Amino acid sequence: MDDQWAFFLRILPELWEGLKMSMYLSVGALSLGLVIGLPLALVKTYGHGVLRFVVTAYIEVVRGTPMVVQLFMVYFGLPELGIVIDRVPAAIIALAVNSSAYQAEYFRGAILSVSEGQYAAGRAIGMSQGQAVLHIILPQALRIVIPPWSNEMVYMVKYTSIAFLIAVPELMAQGQVIITRTFRPMETLFWVGLLYVIVLAILSQIVDWIETRVRIPGYQSDRRG
Amino acid sequence: MSIFDDRAAEVLQSLPYLLQGLGVTISVTLLALLLGGLIGLMGALARVYGAAPLRAAAAAYSRTIRSLPLLVILFFLYFLGSDIYEMSVFTSMVLALGIHTSAYQEGIFRAGIQSIERGQSEAAAAIGMTPFQNFFTIVLPQALRRCIPYWGNEAAIVLKDSSLAYVLGLTELMRRGQYVISRTHQAFLTYLIIGLIYLILTLVLTRGLSYMEKRVKIPG
Amino acid sequence: MTKSIVSIRNLHKSYGKVPVLNDFSLDVYPNEVVVVIGPSGTGKSTLLRCINYLTPFDSGEIHLDGQKIDPRKTNLNHVRQQIGMVFQDFNLFNHMSAFHNVAVGLVKVKRVNRGEARSRALDELERVGMLQYKDQYPAELSGGQKQRVAIARALAMNPKIMLFDEPTSALDPELIEEVLAVMKSLAAAGMTMVVVSHEMSFAREAADRIVFMDQGAIAEMGSPSELFANPHKERTRQFLSKLGYRENERKDESDG
Ligand SMILES: Nc1ncnc2c1ncn2[C@@H]1O[C@H](COP(=O)(O)OP(=O)(O)OP(=O)(O)O)[C@@H](O)[C@H]1O
Ligand SMILES: [Mg+2]
């Protein structure tokens, strides 16, 4: 047991570096995914014609293909078209593209769940369509979206681990480095896994706290399992 | 721009070779879904009907697995398997993917079971059904119907995640793609084709399930 | 004295600290129709649910057909087969046609062979006038039709006694009569019944005894003519006048 603990302390600095990289990837992918995903949701909900079709197709294609394929497309495929991107930004872009499609669907779901009457009431006091969406629908939808968005966050933090496949030194990759050096795979993976569990527990707590802070008094958001 | 040189034709010629990987992809997916479904259903039963300690254990299992990246579970089982006895990488992958999806399927089944009104199982108890008959003839058939769309999403995720099997050297779609790339140096086109194949698979899967959903829909 | 079909003895039941049934005792005899009335929240539903052990109680005994039910020794599923129950909100099995709702108990619980289950299920549906709707699913039936199927489902188990918990209170007024008609014909055919209902027409026509329940116990009991014409307790009088008022109100509506 002492031995295990000593081993953990010995590998902790390396894992810590990996964890920081994982967090960097997660924050990058989630925020970029948000920046892309929210407009997509608006177009898919309120748009029409070609634009709406393109957005819908984008969402379906991204959600219908594996994240690894998207990652390899960006990192190995794009250079053939003359677009060369470094590992870390490549990972962030691929993860963000993936996340944007899911976030778009979550936002759309939230927007649709704000009742029709809210929008009508906004228009009735003379707001334009844009104003009604911006001032009436979105403030409510952004609260409703928190629980599914929190799932997406957990999902992203976990899936940053695939960046290890293009040798980004995140937590999983650091673990692999340690395994090849020490030949102690089980212990290493145990500690790696534990770090993920702890980080995600903390992040979920924070999101829960935010959710309670911004909750509209007397208005319950229903949370699935 | 090198998409349309001779080597591009070579990639297209490799299509049959790529498609041979489908068998592995599909069997890994189906077996993992089955395993995850069984564990998930038992977990859901434990969390809905179990005594407090069992409930807590099942909840802890789900929460932990949901926090672990598939790759961590995969490598852990891979090393565990090679440590203890000669477990094939195929088995490691099915186990890892199955355990990973079990936590999510547990949530889906639990929500489905809990969505069935209490009156249904009360009425079944009132005509003398045992808890076992009650669950399997009254609650589960209704719960499963309500689960289909969510289960379909999960099945698509498992299908896509099965692509990670390539890291263990399993010659499914992704791994075959890499062989094609090392021969043709056409990563973009190859991944485009692989992406398309997955897209078609997920479409077939989700369309198939929504067809099934309509077929088993309760009239009225 | 004849042997009772169901004998409820000194039943106590509380939710937390709130007593719901307070030393409740009642004997129900063969072919008898007992109508239970009483204010909301007084424990009528709880009483019915204790009789077939859907709700566990704190103390007291239930005897079925002269035999004491001991939940640790008796198979409760076997007990429940002999006690039919009809719920306020029907609780038909949503994923089964009317026919399967009635047949499922025969097949799964009684393990009757399919052919016999089929003919018995059809008989029961006919008895409640629902034969022509046998292939409809619950969502395709009106409330009154659902409740008739629910009655057929309970009857199919060939119970010794039927419990009805406000079987018509979830129904639109124009559908109440079709369910009451089925219940009246059951009573006329000699079925032993305990009915929680505030339908005075049913109580007057079909009841042998009215039980006025208040705060988890029997406040007053008697034949319909005695109790309605001449209630002894002020509490009963008040309650009945309230009911009468409601009944008149509904008559006014349907007249207008
Ligand atoms: N599962 C439960 N948990 C806690 N309290 C309950 C539960 N079920 C019933 N009660 C309480 O027990 C009391 C009796 O309820 P019950 O449903 O038996 O009344 P009732 O006479 O059938 O009323 P009603 O005419 O409204 O149907 C009520 O105060 C009710 O709030
Ligand atoms: Mg009641």
XYZ file of C-alpha atoms and ligand atoms in Angstrom:
733
model
C 0.000 0.000 0.000
C 2.793 2.396 0.949
C 4.407 1.355 -2.261
C 1.292 2.281 -4.229
C 1.134 5.638 -2.583
C 4.816 6.304 -3.249
C 4.248 5.308 -6.865
C 1.342 7.709 -7.127
C 3.343 10.579 -5.680
C 6.147 9.793 -8.075
C 3.940 9.897 -11.176
C 1.701 12.700 -9.956
C 3.720 15.562 -11.495
C 3.490 13.977 -14.933
C -0.199 13.186 -14.532
C -0.780 16.714 -13.333
C 0.746 18.094 -16.514
C -1.533 15.756 -18.467
C -4.551 16.811 -16.490
C -3.837 20.459 -17.193
C -3.653 19.667 -20.904
C -6.938 17.712 -20.693
C -8.600 20.690 -19.044
C -7.153 23.028 -21.640
C -8.564 20.842 -24.424
C -11.930 20.585 -22.681
C -12.312 24.302 -22.090
C -11.189 25.044 -25.627
C -13.473 22.467 -27.230
C -16.503 23.300 -25.096
C -16.278 27.051 -25.578
C -15.542 26.838 -29.275
C -18.311 24.255 -29.531
C -20.644 26.693 -27.791
C -19.690 29.529 -30.087
C -20.454 27.347 -33.112
C -23.333 25.364 -31.620
C -25.591 28.163 -30.381
C -25.895 29.902 -33.780
C -26.466 26.487 -35.349
C -29.309 25.898 -32.933
C -30.842 29.258 -33.777
C -30.598 28.604 -37.514
C -32.034 25.134 -37.195
C -34.910 26.422 -35.059
C -35.758 29.727 -36.725
C -34.005 29.582 -40.091
C -35.293 28.239 -43.371
C -34.235 27.235 -46.853
C -30.732 26.274 -47.848
C -29.078 27.616 -44.710
C -31.276 25.522 -42.481
C -30.703 22.479 -44.656
C -26.924 22.936 -44.523
C -26.961 23.302 -40.756
C -29.161 20.250 -40.340
C -26.854 18.238 -42.585
C -23.788 19.423 -40.647
C -25.342 18.327 -37.368
C -26.393 14.940 -38.749
C -23.008 14.236 -40.340
C -21.055 15.202 -37.239
C -23.311 13.177 -34.966
C -23.248 10.244 -37.337
C -19.478 9.823 -37.493
C -16.963 8.737 -34.852
C -14.926 11.363 -33.048
C -11.686 9.593 -33.965
C -12.506 9.887 -37.635
C -13.150 13.600 -37.173
C -9.892 13.994 -35.291
C -7.860 12.118 -37.897
C -9.576 14.005 -40.676
C -8.412 17.272 -39.161
C -4.930 16.133 -38.174
C -3.987 13.728 -40.987
C -6.476 14.606 -43.723
C -6.447 18.394 -43.905
C -2.654 18.654 -44.446
C -3.204 16.951 -47.800
C -5.326 19.952 -48.739
C -2.545 22.229 -47.612
C -4.059 22.985 -44.214
C -1.525 21.997 -41.597
C -2.597 22.346 -37.986
C -0.593 21.590 -34.863
C -1.652 18.695 -32.639
C -3.195 20.724 -29.848
C -5.243 23.109 -31.986
C -6.148 20.181 -34.240
C -7.501 18.296 -31.240
C -9.408 21.342 -30.021
C -10.914 21.961 -33.448
C -11.984 18.354 -33.938
C -13.474 18.092 -30.452
C -15.185 21.467 -30.872
C -16.727 20.464 -34.187
C -18.037 17.329 -32.546
C -19.321 19.188 -29.506
C -20.927 21.949 -31.584
C -23.349 19.495 -33.184
C -24.423 18.055 -29.827
C -24.612 21.456 -28.167
C -26.714 22.698 -31.084
C -29.224 19.913 -30.422
C -29.302 20.614 -26.686
C -29.857 24.323 -27.272
C -32.534 23.599 -29.817
C -34.299 21.293 -27.378
C -34.150 23.986 -24.710
C -35.410 26.683 -27.074
C -38.320 24.504 -28.149
C -39.229 23.781 -24.545
C -39.745 27.459 -23.786
C -43.430 27.791 -24.412
C -44.831 29.297 -27.575
C -46.708 31.876 -25.499
C -43.475 33.418 -24.228
C -42.404 34.295 -27.735
C -45.878 35.513 -28.650
C -45.987 37.715 -25.553
C -42.640 39.233 -26.539
C -43.886 40.008 -30.030
C -47.142 41.333 -28.579
C -45.317 44.098 -26.710
C -43.681 45.105 -29.957
C -40.395 43.180 -29.959
C -38.863 42.106 -33.246
C -38.255 38.411 -33.824
C -34.601 38.866 -32.900
C -35.424 40.818 -29.762
C -37.970 38.267 -28.634
C -35.441 35.473 -29.079
C -32.628 37.416 -27.445
C -34.493 38.862 -24.468
C -37.275 36.382 -23.832
C -36.436 32.937 -25.221
C -32.673 32.681 -24.728
C -32.526 33.753 -21.072
C -34.968 30.948 -20.278
C -33.470 28.415 -22.684
C -29.966 28.945 -21.318
C -31.185 27.931 -17.882
C -33.045 24.911 -19.187
C -30.003 23.777 -21.135
C -27.777 23.508 -18.075
C -28.459 19.841 -17.197
C -27.959 18.477 -20.742
C -25.046 20.833 -21.190
C -23.504 19.415 -18.038
C -23.748 15.943 -19.605
C -21.998 17.283 -22.657
C -19.261 18.715 -20.481
C -18.665 15.379 -18.795
C -18.660 13.715 -22.183
C -16.091 16.165 -23.591
C -13.729 15.955 -20.638
C -13.767 12.171 -21.028
C -13.332 12.223 -24.766
C -10.369 14.605 -24.737
C -8.572 11.348 -23.992
C -8.703 10.440 -27.660
C -6.279 13.323 -28.325
C -3.682 10.897 -27.051
C -4.074 9.098 -30.379
C -2.384 12.052 -32.097
C 0.180 12.298 -29.289
C -1.234 15.321 -27.484
C 0.287 15.030 -23.985
C -2.997 14.949 -22.077
C -3.814 12.752 -19.093
C -4.286 9.502 -20.999
C -1.106 10.035 -23.027
C 0.885 10.816 -19.902
C -0.430 7.593 -18.431
C 0.761 5.674 -21.481
C 4.198 7.253 -21.219
C 4.408 6.203 -17.598
C 3.234 2.685 -18.458
C 5.920 2.170 -21.097
C 8.548 3.456 -18.684
C 7.487 1.689 -15.499
C 5.656 -1.416 -16.780
C 3.021 -0.857 -14.147
C -0.076 -0.509 -16.332
C -2.782 -1.422 -13.828
C -1.649 0.947 -11.109
C -1.061 3.758 -13.566
C -4.474 3.365 -15.172
C -6.089 3.196 -11.765
C -4.661 6.573 -10.810
C -5.449 8.038 -14.214
C -9.051 6.838 -13.903
C -9.315 8.180 -10.373
C -8.178 11.607 -11.525
C -10.916 11.641 -14.177
C -13.516 10.601 -11.601
C -12.432 13.292 -9.150
C -12.248 16.061 -11.727
C -15.651 15.188 -13.154
C -17.204 15.001 -9.691
C -15.906 18.501 -8.953
C -17.046 19.889 -12.301
C -20.535 18.390 -11.928
C -20.792 19.941 -8.467
C -19.889 23.329 -9.887
C -22.483 23.044 -12.651
C -25.125 21.976 -10.117
C -24.240 24.993 -8.029
C -24.548 27.284 -11.027
C -27.867 25.712 -11.887
C -29.260 26.480 -8.433
C -27.863 29.997 -8.532
C -29.544 30.920 -11.805
C -32.767 29.015 -11.184
C -35.868 31.102 -11.725
C -37.715 31.174 -8.387
C -40.670 28.811 -8.336
C -39.743 27.394 -11.716
C -38.479 23.844 -11.602
C -36.278 22.521 -14.347
C -36.859 18.825 -14.792
C -33.745 16.772 -14.716
C -33.409 13.390 -16.334
C -31.849 10.567 -14.286
C -4.275 19.101 -53.805
C -3.733 15.467 -54.443
C -7.158 13.935 -54.116
C -7.650 13.095 -57.717
C -4.391 11.470 -58.720
C -3.927 7.760 -59.394
C -3.626 6.930 -55.759
C -7.140 8.166 -55.226
C -8.286 5.402 -57.522
C -6.307 2.997 -55.389
C -8.244 4.138 -52.320
C -11.513 3.494 -54.079
C -10.277 0.089 -55.128
C -9.609 -0.661 -51.473
C -13.272 -0.202 -50.658
C -14.012 -3.940 -50.566
C -11.021 -4.414 -48.287
C -12.338 -1.668 -46.000
C -15.810 -3.131 -45.980
C -14.474 -6.460 -44.762
C -13.889 -4.618 -41.486
C -17.633 -4.169 -41.112
C -18.027 -7.644 -39.669
C -15.780 -6.855 -36.722
C -17.275 -3.398 -36.238
C -20.796 -4.740 -36.206
C -20.124 -7.745 -34.009
C -18.202 -5.665 -31.463
C -21.079 -3.196 -31.431
C -23.821 -5.771 -31.071
C -22.069 -7.795 -28.401
C -21.192 -4.670 -26.426
C -24.779 -3.437 -26.662
C -26.038 -6.788 -25.451
C -23.590 -6.962 -22.550
C -24.224 -3.331 -21.648
C -27.955 -3.927 -21.930
C -27.872 -6.849 -19.517
C -25.704 -5.064 -16.959
C -27.672 -1.861 -17.462
C -31.004 -3.595 -16.942
C -29.780 -5.272 -13.777
C -28.409 -1.946 -12.559
C -31.732 -0.271 -13.283
C -33.608 -3.035 -11.445
C -31.274 -2.644 -8.486
C -31.741 1.113 -8.414
C -35.516 1.008 -8.755
C -36.480 -2.034 -6.711
C -33.355 -2.839 -4.680
C -32.713 -2.400 -0.978
C -30.786 0.702 0.055
C -27.251 -0.794 -0.018
C -27.865 -2.346 -3.425
C -29.266 0.920 -4.737
C -26.234 2.802 -3.498
C -23.840 0.271 -5.008
C -25.546 0.378 -8.390
C -25.587 4.174 -8.339
C -21.889 4.306 -7.461
C -21.117 1.894 -10.290
C -22.960 4.028 -12.812
C -21.470 7.275 -11.636
C -17.938 5.892 -11.681
C -18.188 4.300 -15.101
C -19.723 7.465 -16.511
C -16.681 9.402 -15.329
C -14.154 7.070 -16.931
C -13.052 7.557 -20.528
C -13.640 4.510 -22.674
C -9.904 4.385 -23.427
C -9.053 4.099 -19.725
C -11.481 1.208 -19.305
C -10.227 -0.349 -22.517
C -6.551 -0.274 -21.602
C -7.278 -1.373 -18.070
C -9.139 -4.458 -19.290
C -6.546 -5.055 -21.966
C -3.710 -5.153 -19.447
C -5.825 -7.027 -16.932
C -6.709 -9.564 -19.596
C -3.140 -10.120 -20.694
C -2.006 -10.194 -17.062
C -4.383 -12.866 -15.875
C -4.883 -15.034 -18.904
C -4.787 -14.776 -22.631
C -7.837 -12.671 -23.301
C -8.242 -11.708 -26.939
C -8.303 -8.048 -27.864
C -11.742 -8.662 -29.313
C -12.952 -9.765 -25.895
C -11.248 -6.804 -24.219
C -12.977 -4.426 -26.579
C -16.413 -5.989 -26.152
C -16.023 -5.949 -22.377
C -14.774 -2.358 -22.265
C -17.426 -1.039 -24.602
C -20.112 -3.110 -22.877
C -19.159 -1.869 -19.420
C -18.939 1.710 -20.656
C -22.391 1.651 -22.262
C -23.925 -0.254 -19.338
C -23.801 2.881 -17.188
C -25.695 4.858 -19.810
C -28.168 2.094 -20.601
C -28.828 1.784 -16.884
C -29.981 5.394 -16.877
C -32.150 4.849 -19.932
C -33.831 1.726 -18.552
C -34.309 3.296 -15.144
C -35.998 6.349 -16.618
C -38.179 4.037 -18.708
C -39.212 1.893 -15.760
C -39.885 4.887 -13.551
C -42.008 6.488 -16.247
C -44.575 3.693 -16.019
C -47.371 4.814 -13.729
C -47.617 2.998 -10.418
C -51.207 2.040 -11.189
C -49.986 -0.401 -13.844
C -48.082 -2.603 -11.443
C -50.717 -2.137 -8.750
C -53.385 -3.446 -11.078
C -51.145 -6.386 -11.934
C -50.568 -7.123 -8.256
C -54.301 -6.864 -7.657
C -55.009 -9.766 -10.023
C -52.392 -11.833 -8.233
C -49.305 -11.495 -10.408
C -46.010 -12.225 -8.710
C -43.490 -9.359 -8.722
C -41.610 -11.280 -11.404
C -44.651 -11.691 -13.702
C -45.625 -8.143 -12.934
C -42.276 -6.765 -14.059
C -41.872 -8.866 -17.161
C -45.427 -8.802 -18.517
C -46.629 -5.365 -17.441
C -43.827 -2.936 -16.607
C -40.931 -3.923 -18.855
C -42.817 -4.172 -22.177
C -44.137 -0.650 -21.682
C -40.835 0.697 -20.377
C -38.842 -0.717 -23.289
C -41.124 0.948 -25.790
C -40.496 4.310 -24.164
C -36.739 3.624 -24.103
C -36.343 3.057 -27.831
C -35.401 6.587 -28.961
C -32.898 7.081 -26.129
C -31.571 3.585 -26.574
C -31.126 4.316 -30.274
C -28.910 7.305 -29.467
C -26.861 5.146 -27.163
C -26.557 2.379 -29.742
C -25.254 4.904 -32.266
C -22.660 6.083 -29.746
C -21.542 2.506 -29.135
C -21.255 1.924 -32.876
C -19.085 5.005 -33.261
C -17.012 4.227 -30.171
C -16.286 0.766 -31.533
C -13.853 2.569 -33.855
C -11.509 2.895 -30.876
C -10.933 -0.851 -31.088
C -8.286 -0.130 -33.683
C -5.859 0.975 -30.935
C -5.678 -2.628 -29.763
C -4.972 -3.744 -33.311
C -8.386 -5.164 -34.054
C -8.802 -5.052 -37.835
C -12.117 -3.284 -37.990
C -12.951 -0.379 -40.288
C -10.603 2.155 -38.732
C -7.567 -0.125 -38.648
C -8.132 -1.213 -42.217
C -8.370 2.448 -43.129
C -4.936 3.013 -41.672
C -3.510 0.160 -43.727
C -5.025 1.715 -46.828
C -3.503 5.081 -45.897
C -0.059 3.649 -45.314
C -0.204 2.195 -48.797
C -1.809 5.094 -50.659
C -0.930 8.110 -48.492
C -4.459 9.348 -48.985
C -5.621 10.120 -45.462
C -8.265 12.687 -46.362
C -10.064 10.570 -48.891
C -9.792 7.412 -46.821
C -11.181 9.024 -43.677
C -13.880 10.621 -45.795
C -14.935 7.177 -46.990
C -14.736 5.707 -43.512
C -16.764 8.606 -42.191
C -19.375 7.957 -44.855
C -19.574 4.290 -43.990
C -20.165 5.146 -40.330
C -22.716 7.746 -41.326
C -24.613 5.159 -43.323
C -24.392 2.660 -40.476
C -25.711 5.116 -37.900
C -28.470 6.201 -40.255
C -29.513 2.615 -40.872
C -29.413 1.958 -37.146
C -31.457 4.979 -36.111
C -33.915 4.687 -38.989
C -34.300 0.992 -38.267
C -35.030 1.698 -34.635
C -37.541 4.408 -35.363
C -39.252 2.038 -37.775
C -39.334 -0.515 -34.977
C -40.640 2.131 -32.603
C -43.564 2.730 -34.951
C -44.147 -0.980 -35.361
C -44.421 -1.655 -31.636
C -46.239 1.582 -30.826
C -49.285 1.021 -28.663
C -52.387 1.924 -30.704
C -54.330 5.001 -29.714
C -74.834 -16.660 11.755
C -73.427 -17.097 8.256
C -69.735 -17.108 7.734
C -68.287 -13.866 6.427
C -66.345 -13.770 3.160
C -64.085 -11.044 4.372
C -63.615 -10.182 7.981
C -61.627 -7.091 8.848
C -60.593 -7.021 12.482
C -59.103 -4.116 14.395
C -57.175 -2.670 11.517
C -54.661 0.046 12.353
C -52.742 1.907 9.738
C -50.857 5.159 9.876
C -48.649 7.069 7.521
C -45.860 8.351 9.719
C -47.612 9.762 12.740
C -50.918 10.364 10.982
C -53.403 7.589 11.774
C -55.456 6.686 8.713
C -57.282 3.563 9.868
C -58.129 3.535 13.504
C -59.238 0.175 14.860
C -61.417 -0.533 11.861
C -63.526 -3.685 11.911
C -66.094 -4.920 9.412
C -67.529 -8.242 8.264
C -68.772 -8.702 4.736
C -71.130 -11.639 4.150
C -71.774 -13.695 1.027
C -73.839 -11.935 -1.675
C -73.731 -8.739 0.286
C -73.124 -5.308 -1.203
C -71.530 -2.873 1.213
C -71.235 0.737 0.124
C -68.662 2.818 1.948
C -69.099 6.578 2.026
C -67.263 9.289 3.900
C -65.342 12.509 3.605
C -62.214 12.794 1.516
C -59.032 11.641 3.198
C -60.870 9.529 5.728
C -59.153 6.304 4.688
C -61.625 4.635 2.312
C -59.057 3.866 -0.371
C -56.568 2.799 2.236
C -59.125 0.382 3.674
C -59.708 -1.307 0.309
C -56.000 -1.478 -0.387
C -55.368 -3.086 2.986
C -57.973 -5.771 2.330
C -55.949 -7.186 -0.569
C -52.602 -6.256 0.974
C -51.635 -3.730 -1.680
C -50.867 -1.517 1.293
C -49.316 -3.124 4.362
C -50.921 -2.169 7.669
C -49.598 -1.821 11.194
C -51.835 -4.219 13.092
C -55.109 -6.084 12.831
C -56.261 -9.098 10.869
C -57.957 -9.876 7.605
C -59.811 -13.173 7.263
C -60.741 -14.391 3.828
C -63.430 -17.047 3.639
C -62.929 -17.924 7.294
C -59.173 -18.185 7.073
C -56.814 -15.730 8.637
C -54.364 -14.233 6.188
C -50.880 -14.303 7.541
C -48.697 -12.403 5.092
C -45.656 -14.351 6.165
C -47.269 -17.738 5.540
C -50.018 -17.176 3.018
C -49.093 -16.481 -0.581
C -50.473 -12.986 -1.056
C -50.601 -13.369 -4.818
C -52.989 -16.241 -4.252
C -55.078 -14.105 -1.905
C -55.258 -11.267 -4.417
C -56.544 -13.606 -7.121
C -59.599 -14.176 -4.961
C -60.207 -10.476 -4.344
C -61.081 -8.478 -7.421
C -60.202 -4.806 -7.409
C -61.439 -1.959 -9.567
C -59.534 1.311 -9.428
C -60.708 4.874 -9.721
C -58.438 5.514 -12.714
C -58.944 2.102 -14.343
C -55.259 1.151 -14.605
C -55.846 -0.921 -17.683
C -52.591 -2.316 -19.019
C -51.752 0.266 -21.657
C -49.905 -2.064 -23.980
C -52.630 -4.692 -24.235
C -55.933 -4.785 -26.096
C -59.145 -5.041 -24.106
C -59.143 -8.766 -24.734
C -55.568 -9.242 -23.513
C -56.218 -7.122 -20.458
C -58.848 -9.642 -19.441
C -56.976 -12.737 -20.597
C -53.536 -11.974 -19.177
C -54.460 -12.897 -15.618
C -55.945 -16.181 -16.759
C -52.894 -17.091 -18.802
C -50.089 -15.813 -16.588
C -51.543 -16.113 -13.119
C -54.094 -18.914 -13.319
C -52.149 -20.739 -16.016
C -55.347 -21.628 -17.810
C -54.729 -23.007 -21.294
C -55.043 -20.517 -24.124
C -58.256 -21.808 -25.617
C -60.087 -21.750 -22.325
C -58.594 -18.382 -21.378
C -59.851 -17.033 -24.667
C -63.411 -18.173 -24.246
C -63.554 -17.055 -20.623
C -62.118 -13.636 -21.462
C -64.665 -13.215 -24.230
C -67.447 -14.236 -21.842
C -66.390 -11.636 -19.306
C -66.175 -8.947 -21.983
C -69.662 -9.857 -23.097
C -70.911 -9.657 -19.520
C -69.802 -6.013 -19.308
C -71.031 -5.263 -22.822
C -67.577 -4.795 -24.274
C -67.282 -7.759 -26.608
C -67.358 -5.645 -29.738
C -64.424 -3.563 -28.464
C -62.222 -6.528 -27.638
C -59.410 -5.540 -30.007
C -59.250 -1.886 -29.005
C -56.382 -0.632 -26.884
C -57.072 1.361 -23.694
C -56.151 4.647 -25.357
C -58.854 3.949 -27.917
C -61.627 3.514 -25.334
C -63.768 6.016 -23.447
C -63.477 6.205 -19.669
C -66.678 4.237 -19.131
C -65.531 1.552 -21.561
C -62.164 1.333 -19.857
C -63.798 0.870 -16.508
C -66.027 -1.900 -17.858
C -62.982 -3.699 -19.225
C -61.287 -3.244 -15.851
C -64.297 -4.866 -14.196
C -64.137 -7.753 -16.675
C -60.432 -8.154 -15.949
C -61.146 -8.523 -12.241
C -64.122 -10.834 -12.830
C -62.058 -13.128 -15.027
C -60.091 -14.226 -11.999
C -63.361 -15.546 -10.569
C -62.984 -13.639 -7.298
C -64.909 -14.309 -4.097
C -65.369 -10.612 -3.556
C -64.987 -7.429 -5.578
C -63.617 -4.150 -4.255
C -64.486 -0.926 -6.081
C -62.664 2.302 -5.264
C -64.746 5.201 -6.584
C -65.137 3.458 -9.935
C -67.106 6.300 -11.507
C -65.545 9.416 -10.039
C -63.052 9.839 -12.891
C -65.833 9.596 -15.470
C -67.743 12.251 -17.349
C -71.329 12.352 -16.037
C -72.829 10.795 -19.162
C -70.557 7.743 -18.834
C -71.300 6.997 -15.201
C -74.545 5.172 -15.827
C -73.067 2.496 -18.095
C -70.593 1.492 -15.391
C -73.191 1.598 -12.626
C -75.461 -0.606 -14.736
C -72.740 -3.249 -14.921
C -72.184 -3.022 -11.191
C -75.888 -3.278 -10.446
C -76.218 -6.381 -12.589
C -73.243 -7.887 -10.764
C -74.923 -7.166 -7.456
C -78.159 -8.679 -8.707
C -76.260 -11.798 -9.768
C -75.101 -12.223 -6.193
C -71.544 -10.954 -6.279
C -70.171 -9.921 -2.919
C -68.973 -6.344 -3.206
C -67.432 -3.550 -1.201
C -67.965 -0.311 -3.062
C -66.528 3.059 -2.165
C -68.826 5.407 -4.028
C -70.886 8.478 -3.558
C -73.351 7.571 -6.292
C -76.553 7.637 -4.292
C -78.589 5.923 -6.989
C -76.322 2.900 -6.753
C -76.368 2.918 -2.957
C -80.162 3.091 -2.836
C -80.714 0.438 -5.450
C -77.975 -2.081 -4.830
C -76.558 -1.657 -1.337
C -77.463 -3.959 1.515
C -75.510 -1.877 3.960
C -74.082 1.618 3.998
C -70.962 2.274 6.030
C -70.272 5.886 6.879
C -66.600 6.176 7.555
C -65.052 9.077 9.372
C -61.477 9.542 10.537
C -60.441 5.987 9.892
C -63.305 4.224 11.629
C -66.965 3.393 11.135
C -69.008 6.320 12.365
C -72.359 4.855 11.471
C -73.677 1.844 9.629
C -77.068 0.619 8.495
C -79.320 -0.286 5.608
C -79.745 2.421 2.983
C -83.269 3.186 4.035
C -82.312 3.531 7.726
C -79.180 5.530 7.169
C -80.420 7.887 4.514
C -83.791 8.548 6.090
C -82.700 8.728 9.657
C -79.011 9.184 10.367
C -78.239 9.110 14.081
C -75.200 11.277 14.096
C -74.979 14.936 13.255
C -71.749 14.281 11.332
C -73.525 11.763 9.076
C -76.426 14.113 8.557
C -74.106 16.923 7.488
C -72.219 14.699 5.117
C -75.363 13.298 3.539
C -76.866 16.702 3.023
C -73.700 17.774 1.268
C -73.913 14.724 -0.976
C -77.573 15.299 -1.683
C -76.790 18.813 -2.667
C -74.136 17.628 -5.090
C -76.463 15.057 -6.553
C -79.173 17.648 -7.157
C -76.672 19.914 -8.755
C -75.768 17.272 -11.286
C -79.433 16.583 -12.018
C -79.943 20.270 -12.673
C -77.087 20.289 -15.113
C -78.369 17.353 -17.119
C -81.930 18.710 -17.103
C -80.795 22.093 -18.379
N -48.888 6.727 0.231
C -49.281 7.610 1.182
N -48.369 8.275 1.913
C -48.746 9.151 2.855
N -50.010 9.438 3.138
C -50.973 8.816 2.454
C -50.661 7.882 1.422
N -51.815 7.417 0.897
C -52.806 8.053 1.572
N -52.307 8.884 2.509
C -53.089 9.712 3.435
O -53.968 8.866 4.097
C -55.210 9.511 4.292
C -56.303 8.621 3.760
O -56.165 8.499 2.362
P -57.228 7.689 1.479
O -56.765 7.789 0.091
O -57.431 6.343 2.075
O -58.535 8.564 1.699
P -59.936 8.427 0.963
O -60.936 8.279 2.029
O -59.863 7.377 -0.077
O -60.063 9.869 0.301
P -60.737 10.270 -1.107
O -62.204 10.334 -0.904
O -60.145 11.627 -1.373
O -60.306 9.257 -2.102
C -55.137 10.838 3.586
O -54.914 11.834 4.557
C -53.958 10.709 2.696
O -53.315 11.943 2.574
Mg -59.880 7.378 -2.200
